[in-house]
CSV table of N, CA and C in Angstrom, one decimal:
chain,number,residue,atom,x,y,z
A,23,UNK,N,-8.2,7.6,20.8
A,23,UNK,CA,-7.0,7.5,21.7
A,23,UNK,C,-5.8,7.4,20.8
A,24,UNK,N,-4.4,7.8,21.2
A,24,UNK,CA,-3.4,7.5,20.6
A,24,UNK,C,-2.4,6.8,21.6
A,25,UNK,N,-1.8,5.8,21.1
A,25,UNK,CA,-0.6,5.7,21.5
A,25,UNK,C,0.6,5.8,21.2
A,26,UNK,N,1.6,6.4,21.6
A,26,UNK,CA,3.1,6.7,21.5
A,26,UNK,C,3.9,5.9,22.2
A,27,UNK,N,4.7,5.4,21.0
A,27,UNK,CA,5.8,4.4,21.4
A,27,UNK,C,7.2,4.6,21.3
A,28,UNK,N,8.0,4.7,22.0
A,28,UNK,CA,9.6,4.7,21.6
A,28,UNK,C,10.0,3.7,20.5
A,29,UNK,N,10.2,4.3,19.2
A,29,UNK,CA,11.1,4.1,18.3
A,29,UNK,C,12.2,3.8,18.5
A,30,UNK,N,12.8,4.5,18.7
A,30,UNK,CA,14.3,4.5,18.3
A,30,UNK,C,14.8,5.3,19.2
A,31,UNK,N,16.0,5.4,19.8
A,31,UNK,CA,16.9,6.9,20.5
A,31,UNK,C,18.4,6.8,20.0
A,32,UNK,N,18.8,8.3,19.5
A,32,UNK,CA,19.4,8.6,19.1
A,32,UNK,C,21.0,8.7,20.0
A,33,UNK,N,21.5,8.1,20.7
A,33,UNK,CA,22.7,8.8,22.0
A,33,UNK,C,21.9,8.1,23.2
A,34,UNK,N,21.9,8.6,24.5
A,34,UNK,CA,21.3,8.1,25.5
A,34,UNK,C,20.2,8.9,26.1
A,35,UNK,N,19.5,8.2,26.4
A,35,UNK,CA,18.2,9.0,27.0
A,35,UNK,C,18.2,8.8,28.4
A,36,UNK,N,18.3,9.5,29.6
A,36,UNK,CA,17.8,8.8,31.0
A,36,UNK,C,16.2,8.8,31.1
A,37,UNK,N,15.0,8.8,30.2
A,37,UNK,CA,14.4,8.3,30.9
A,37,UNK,C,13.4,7.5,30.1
A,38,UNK,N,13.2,7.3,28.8
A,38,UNK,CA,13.3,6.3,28.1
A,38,UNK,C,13.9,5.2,27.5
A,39,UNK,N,12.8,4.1,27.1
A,39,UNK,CA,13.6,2.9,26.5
A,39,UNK,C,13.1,2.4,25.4
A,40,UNK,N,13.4,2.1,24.6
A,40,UNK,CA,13.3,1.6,23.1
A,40,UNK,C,12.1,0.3,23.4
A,41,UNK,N,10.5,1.1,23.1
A,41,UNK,CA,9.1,0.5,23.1
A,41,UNK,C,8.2,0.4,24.5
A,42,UNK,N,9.0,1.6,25.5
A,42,UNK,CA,7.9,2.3,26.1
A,42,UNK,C,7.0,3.0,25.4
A,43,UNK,N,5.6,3.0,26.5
A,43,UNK,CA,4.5,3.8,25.5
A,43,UNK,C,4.0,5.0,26.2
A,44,UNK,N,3.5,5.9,25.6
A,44,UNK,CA,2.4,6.7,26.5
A,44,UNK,C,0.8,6.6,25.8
A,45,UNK,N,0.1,6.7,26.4
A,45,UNK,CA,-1.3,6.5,25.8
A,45,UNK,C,-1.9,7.9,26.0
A,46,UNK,N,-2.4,8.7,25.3
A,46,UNK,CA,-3.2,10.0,25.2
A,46,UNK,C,-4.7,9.6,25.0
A,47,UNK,N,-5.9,10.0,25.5
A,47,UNK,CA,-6.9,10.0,25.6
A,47,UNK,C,-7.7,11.2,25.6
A,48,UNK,N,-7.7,11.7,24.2
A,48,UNK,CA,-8.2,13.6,24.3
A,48,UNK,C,-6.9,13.9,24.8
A,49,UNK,N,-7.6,14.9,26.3
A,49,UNK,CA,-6.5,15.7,26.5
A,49,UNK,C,-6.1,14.9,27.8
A,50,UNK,N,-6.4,13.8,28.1
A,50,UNK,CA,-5.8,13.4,29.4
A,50,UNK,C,-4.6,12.4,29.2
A,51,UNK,N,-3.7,12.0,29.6
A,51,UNK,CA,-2.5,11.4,29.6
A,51,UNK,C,-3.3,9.9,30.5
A,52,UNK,N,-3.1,8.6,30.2
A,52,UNK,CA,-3.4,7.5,30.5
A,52,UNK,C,-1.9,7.1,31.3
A,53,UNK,N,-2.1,7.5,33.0
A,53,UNK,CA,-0.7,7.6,33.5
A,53,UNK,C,-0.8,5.6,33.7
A,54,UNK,N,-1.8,5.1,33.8
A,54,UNK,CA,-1.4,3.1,34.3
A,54,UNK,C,-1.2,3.1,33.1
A,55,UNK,N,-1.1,3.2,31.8
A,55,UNK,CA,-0.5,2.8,30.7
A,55,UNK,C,0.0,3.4,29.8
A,56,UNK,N,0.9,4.2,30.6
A,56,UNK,CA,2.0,4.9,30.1
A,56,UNK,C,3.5,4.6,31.3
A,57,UNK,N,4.4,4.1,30.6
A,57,UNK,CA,5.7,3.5,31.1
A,57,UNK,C,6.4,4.9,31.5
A,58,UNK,N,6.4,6.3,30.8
A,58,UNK,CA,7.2,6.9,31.6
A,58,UNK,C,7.0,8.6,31.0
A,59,UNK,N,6.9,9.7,31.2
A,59,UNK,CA,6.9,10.9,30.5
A,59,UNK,C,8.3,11.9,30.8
A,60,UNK,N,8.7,12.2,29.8
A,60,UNK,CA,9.3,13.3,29.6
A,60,UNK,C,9.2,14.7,29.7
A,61,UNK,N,9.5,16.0,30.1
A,61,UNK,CA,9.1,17.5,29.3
A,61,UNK,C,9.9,17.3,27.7
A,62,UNK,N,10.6,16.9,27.8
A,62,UNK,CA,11.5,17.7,26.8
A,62,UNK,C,10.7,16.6,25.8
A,63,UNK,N,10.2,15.6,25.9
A,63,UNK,CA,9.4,14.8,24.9
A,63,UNK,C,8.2,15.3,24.8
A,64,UNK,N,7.9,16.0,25.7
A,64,UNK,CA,6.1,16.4,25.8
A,64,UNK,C,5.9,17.6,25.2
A,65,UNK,N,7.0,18.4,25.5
A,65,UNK,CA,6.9,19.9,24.5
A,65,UNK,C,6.9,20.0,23.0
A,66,UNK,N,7.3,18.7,22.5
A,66,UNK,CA,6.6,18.5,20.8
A,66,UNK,C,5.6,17.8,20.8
A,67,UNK,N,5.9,16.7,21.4
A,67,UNK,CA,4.7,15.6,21.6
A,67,UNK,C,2.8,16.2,21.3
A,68,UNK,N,3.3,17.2,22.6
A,68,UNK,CA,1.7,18.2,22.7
A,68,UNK,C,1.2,19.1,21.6
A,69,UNK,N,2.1,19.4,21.2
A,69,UNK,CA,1.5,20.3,19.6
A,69,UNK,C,0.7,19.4,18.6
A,70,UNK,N,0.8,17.6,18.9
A,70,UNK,CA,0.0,17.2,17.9
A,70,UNK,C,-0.7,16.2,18.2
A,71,UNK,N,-0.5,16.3,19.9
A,71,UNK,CA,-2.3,15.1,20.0
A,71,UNK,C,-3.5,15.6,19.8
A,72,UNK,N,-3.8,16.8,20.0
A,72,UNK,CA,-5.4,17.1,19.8
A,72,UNK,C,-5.6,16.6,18.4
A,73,UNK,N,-4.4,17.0,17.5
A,73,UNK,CA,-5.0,17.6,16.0
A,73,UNK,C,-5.3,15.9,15.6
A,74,UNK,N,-4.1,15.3,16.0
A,74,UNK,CA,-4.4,13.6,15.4
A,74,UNK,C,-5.3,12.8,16.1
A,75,UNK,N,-5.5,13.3,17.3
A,75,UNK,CA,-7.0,12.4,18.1
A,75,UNK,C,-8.1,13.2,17.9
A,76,UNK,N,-8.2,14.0,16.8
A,76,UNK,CA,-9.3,14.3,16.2
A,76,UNK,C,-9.8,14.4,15.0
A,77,UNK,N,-8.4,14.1,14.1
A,77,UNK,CA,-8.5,14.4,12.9
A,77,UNK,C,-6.9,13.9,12.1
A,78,UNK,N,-7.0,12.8,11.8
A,78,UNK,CA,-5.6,12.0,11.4
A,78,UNK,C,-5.5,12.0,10.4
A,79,UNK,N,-4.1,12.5,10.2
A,79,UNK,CA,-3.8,13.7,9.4
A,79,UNK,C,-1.9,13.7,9.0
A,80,UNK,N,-1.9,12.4,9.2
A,80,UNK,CA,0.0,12.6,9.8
A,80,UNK,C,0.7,12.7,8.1
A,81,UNK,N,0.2,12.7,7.6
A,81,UNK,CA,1.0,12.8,5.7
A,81,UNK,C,0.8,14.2,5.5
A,82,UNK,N,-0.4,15.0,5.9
A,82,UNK,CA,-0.6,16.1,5.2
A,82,UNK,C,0.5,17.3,6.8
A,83,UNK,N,0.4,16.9,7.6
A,83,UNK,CA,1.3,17.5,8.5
A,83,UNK,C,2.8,17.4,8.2
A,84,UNK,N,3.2,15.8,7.2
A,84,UNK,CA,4.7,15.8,7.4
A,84,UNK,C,5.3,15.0,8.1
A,85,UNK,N,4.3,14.2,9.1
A,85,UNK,CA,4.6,13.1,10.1
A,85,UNK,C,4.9,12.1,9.4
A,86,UNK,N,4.7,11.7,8.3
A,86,UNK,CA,4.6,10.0,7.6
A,86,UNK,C,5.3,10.4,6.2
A,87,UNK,N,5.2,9.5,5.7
A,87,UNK,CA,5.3,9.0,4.2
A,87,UNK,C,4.3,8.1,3.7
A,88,UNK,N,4.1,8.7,2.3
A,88,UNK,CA,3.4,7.5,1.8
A,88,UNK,C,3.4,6.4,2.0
A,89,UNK,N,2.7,5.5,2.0
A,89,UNK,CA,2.6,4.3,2.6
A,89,UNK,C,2.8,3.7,4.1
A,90,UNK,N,2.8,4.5,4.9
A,90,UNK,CA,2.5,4.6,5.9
A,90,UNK,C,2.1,5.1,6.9
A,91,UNK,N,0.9,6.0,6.4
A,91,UNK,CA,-0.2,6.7,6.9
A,91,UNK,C,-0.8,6.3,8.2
A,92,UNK,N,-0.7,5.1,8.6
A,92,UNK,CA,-1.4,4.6,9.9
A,92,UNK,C,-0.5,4.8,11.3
A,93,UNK,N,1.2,5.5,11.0
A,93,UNK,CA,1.9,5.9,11.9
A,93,UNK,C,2.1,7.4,11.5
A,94,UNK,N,2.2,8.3,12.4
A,94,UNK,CA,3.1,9.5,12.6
A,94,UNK,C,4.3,9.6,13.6
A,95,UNK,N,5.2,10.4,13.1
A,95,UNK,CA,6.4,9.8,13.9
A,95,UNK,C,7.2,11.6,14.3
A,96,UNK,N,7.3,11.4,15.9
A,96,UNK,CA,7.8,12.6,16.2
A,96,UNK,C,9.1,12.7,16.9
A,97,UNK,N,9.6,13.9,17.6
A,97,UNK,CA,11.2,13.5,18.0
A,97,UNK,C,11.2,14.5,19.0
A,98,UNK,N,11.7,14.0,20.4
A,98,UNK,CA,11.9,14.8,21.2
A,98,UNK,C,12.7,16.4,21.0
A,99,UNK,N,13.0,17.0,21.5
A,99,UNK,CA,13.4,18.6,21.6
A,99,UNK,C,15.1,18.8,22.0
A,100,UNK,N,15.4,17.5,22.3
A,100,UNK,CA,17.1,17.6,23.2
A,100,UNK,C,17.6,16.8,21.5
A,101,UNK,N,18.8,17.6,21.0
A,101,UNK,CA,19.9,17.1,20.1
A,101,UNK,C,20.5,16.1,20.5
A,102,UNK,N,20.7,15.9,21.6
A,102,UNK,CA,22.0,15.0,22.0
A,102,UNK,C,23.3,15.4,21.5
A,103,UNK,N,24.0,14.5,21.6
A,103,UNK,CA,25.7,15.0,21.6
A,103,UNK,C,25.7,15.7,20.0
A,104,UNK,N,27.0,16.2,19.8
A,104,UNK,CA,27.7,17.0,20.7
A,104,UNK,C,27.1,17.9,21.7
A,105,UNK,N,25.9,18.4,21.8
A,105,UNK,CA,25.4,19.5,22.2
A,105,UNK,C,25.0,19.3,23.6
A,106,UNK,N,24.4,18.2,24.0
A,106,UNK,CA,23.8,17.9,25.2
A,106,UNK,C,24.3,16.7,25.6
A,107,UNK,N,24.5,16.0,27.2
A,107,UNK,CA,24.5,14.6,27.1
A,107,UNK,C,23.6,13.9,26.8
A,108,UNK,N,22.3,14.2,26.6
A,108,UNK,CA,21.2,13.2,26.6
A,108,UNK,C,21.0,12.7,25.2
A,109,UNK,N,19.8,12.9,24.3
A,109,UNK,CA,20.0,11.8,23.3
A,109,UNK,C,18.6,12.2,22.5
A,110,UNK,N,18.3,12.4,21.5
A,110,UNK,CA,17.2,12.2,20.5
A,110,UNK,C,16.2,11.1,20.9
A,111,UNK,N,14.8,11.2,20.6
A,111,UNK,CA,13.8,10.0,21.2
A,111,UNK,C,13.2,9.8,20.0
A,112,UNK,N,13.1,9.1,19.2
A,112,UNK,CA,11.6,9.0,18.4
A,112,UNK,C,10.8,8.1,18.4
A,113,UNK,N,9.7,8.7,18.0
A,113,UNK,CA,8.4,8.2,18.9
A,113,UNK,C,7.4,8.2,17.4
A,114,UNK,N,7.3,6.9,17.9
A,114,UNK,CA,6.0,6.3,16.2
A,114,UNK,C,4.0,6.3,17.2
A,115,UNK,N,4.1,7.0,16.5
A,115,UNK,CA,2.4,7.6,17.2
A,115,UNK,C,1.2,6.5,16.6
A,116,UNK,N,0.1,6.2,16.7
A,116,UNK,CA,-0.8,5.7,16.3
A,116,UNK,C,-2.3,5.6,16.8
A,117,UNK,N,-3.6,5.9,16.0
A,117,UNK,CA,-4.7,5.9,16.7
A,117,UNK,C,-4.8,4.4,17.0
A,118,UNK,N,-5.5,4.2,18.4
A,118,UNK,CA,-6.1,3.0,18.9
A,118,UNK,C,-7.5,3.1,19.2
A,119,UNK,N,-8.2,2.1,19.3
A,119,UNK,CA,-9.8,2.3,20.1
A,119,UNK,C,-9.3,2.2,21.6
A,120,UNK,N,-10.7,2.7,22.2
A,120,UNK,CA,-10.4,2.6,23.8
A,120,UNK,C,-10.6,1.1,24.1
A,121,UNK,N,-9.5,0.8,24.6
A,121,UNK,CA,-9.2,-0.3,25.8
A,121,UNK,C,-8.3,-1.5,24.5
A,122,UNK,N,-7.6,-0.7,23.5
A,122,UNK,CA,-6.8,-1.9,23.1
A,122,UNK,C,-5.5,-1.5,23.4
């Protein structure tokens, strides 16, 4: 299982908040413990839950830095200002066992 948590946002977001989570389970989304979903978060988001709920891997992808291999960290798809009103999301990923 992974869970994804709001890090940080960049400008404003309407529909995250700084340490909502979503929980991934394979390929199913854990909607009672997940606070809220985005598209525009999910259209990166999805390019890398299979590979890391099968095979964690977030240094050799580019997700991490040394010394901190037990997170991968992604970023929603909207710029935020000047470009857009909305706002950058990022999101610190991590494997969990099921039911923690």
């Amino acid at each position: 299982m992974l869970e994804i948590t709001v890090e940080a946002i960049k400008g404003r977001c309407p529909v995250y908040r700084k340490g909502d989570r979503m929980v991934f389970d394979g390929p199913e989304i854990v909607l009672e413990d997940t606070d809220a979903l985005c598209t525009h978060a999910l259209s990166t988001i999805l390019h890398y839950t299979t590979i890391l709920d099968e095979h964690w891997i977030p240094l050799e992808l580019g997700l991490t830095r040394e010394g901190d291999e037990e997170h991968a960290y992604l970023q929603c798809a909207d710029p935020g200002q000047p470009y857009t009103e909305g706002g950058t999301v990022i999101f610190c990923c991590r494997q969990v066992k099921g039911g923690d």
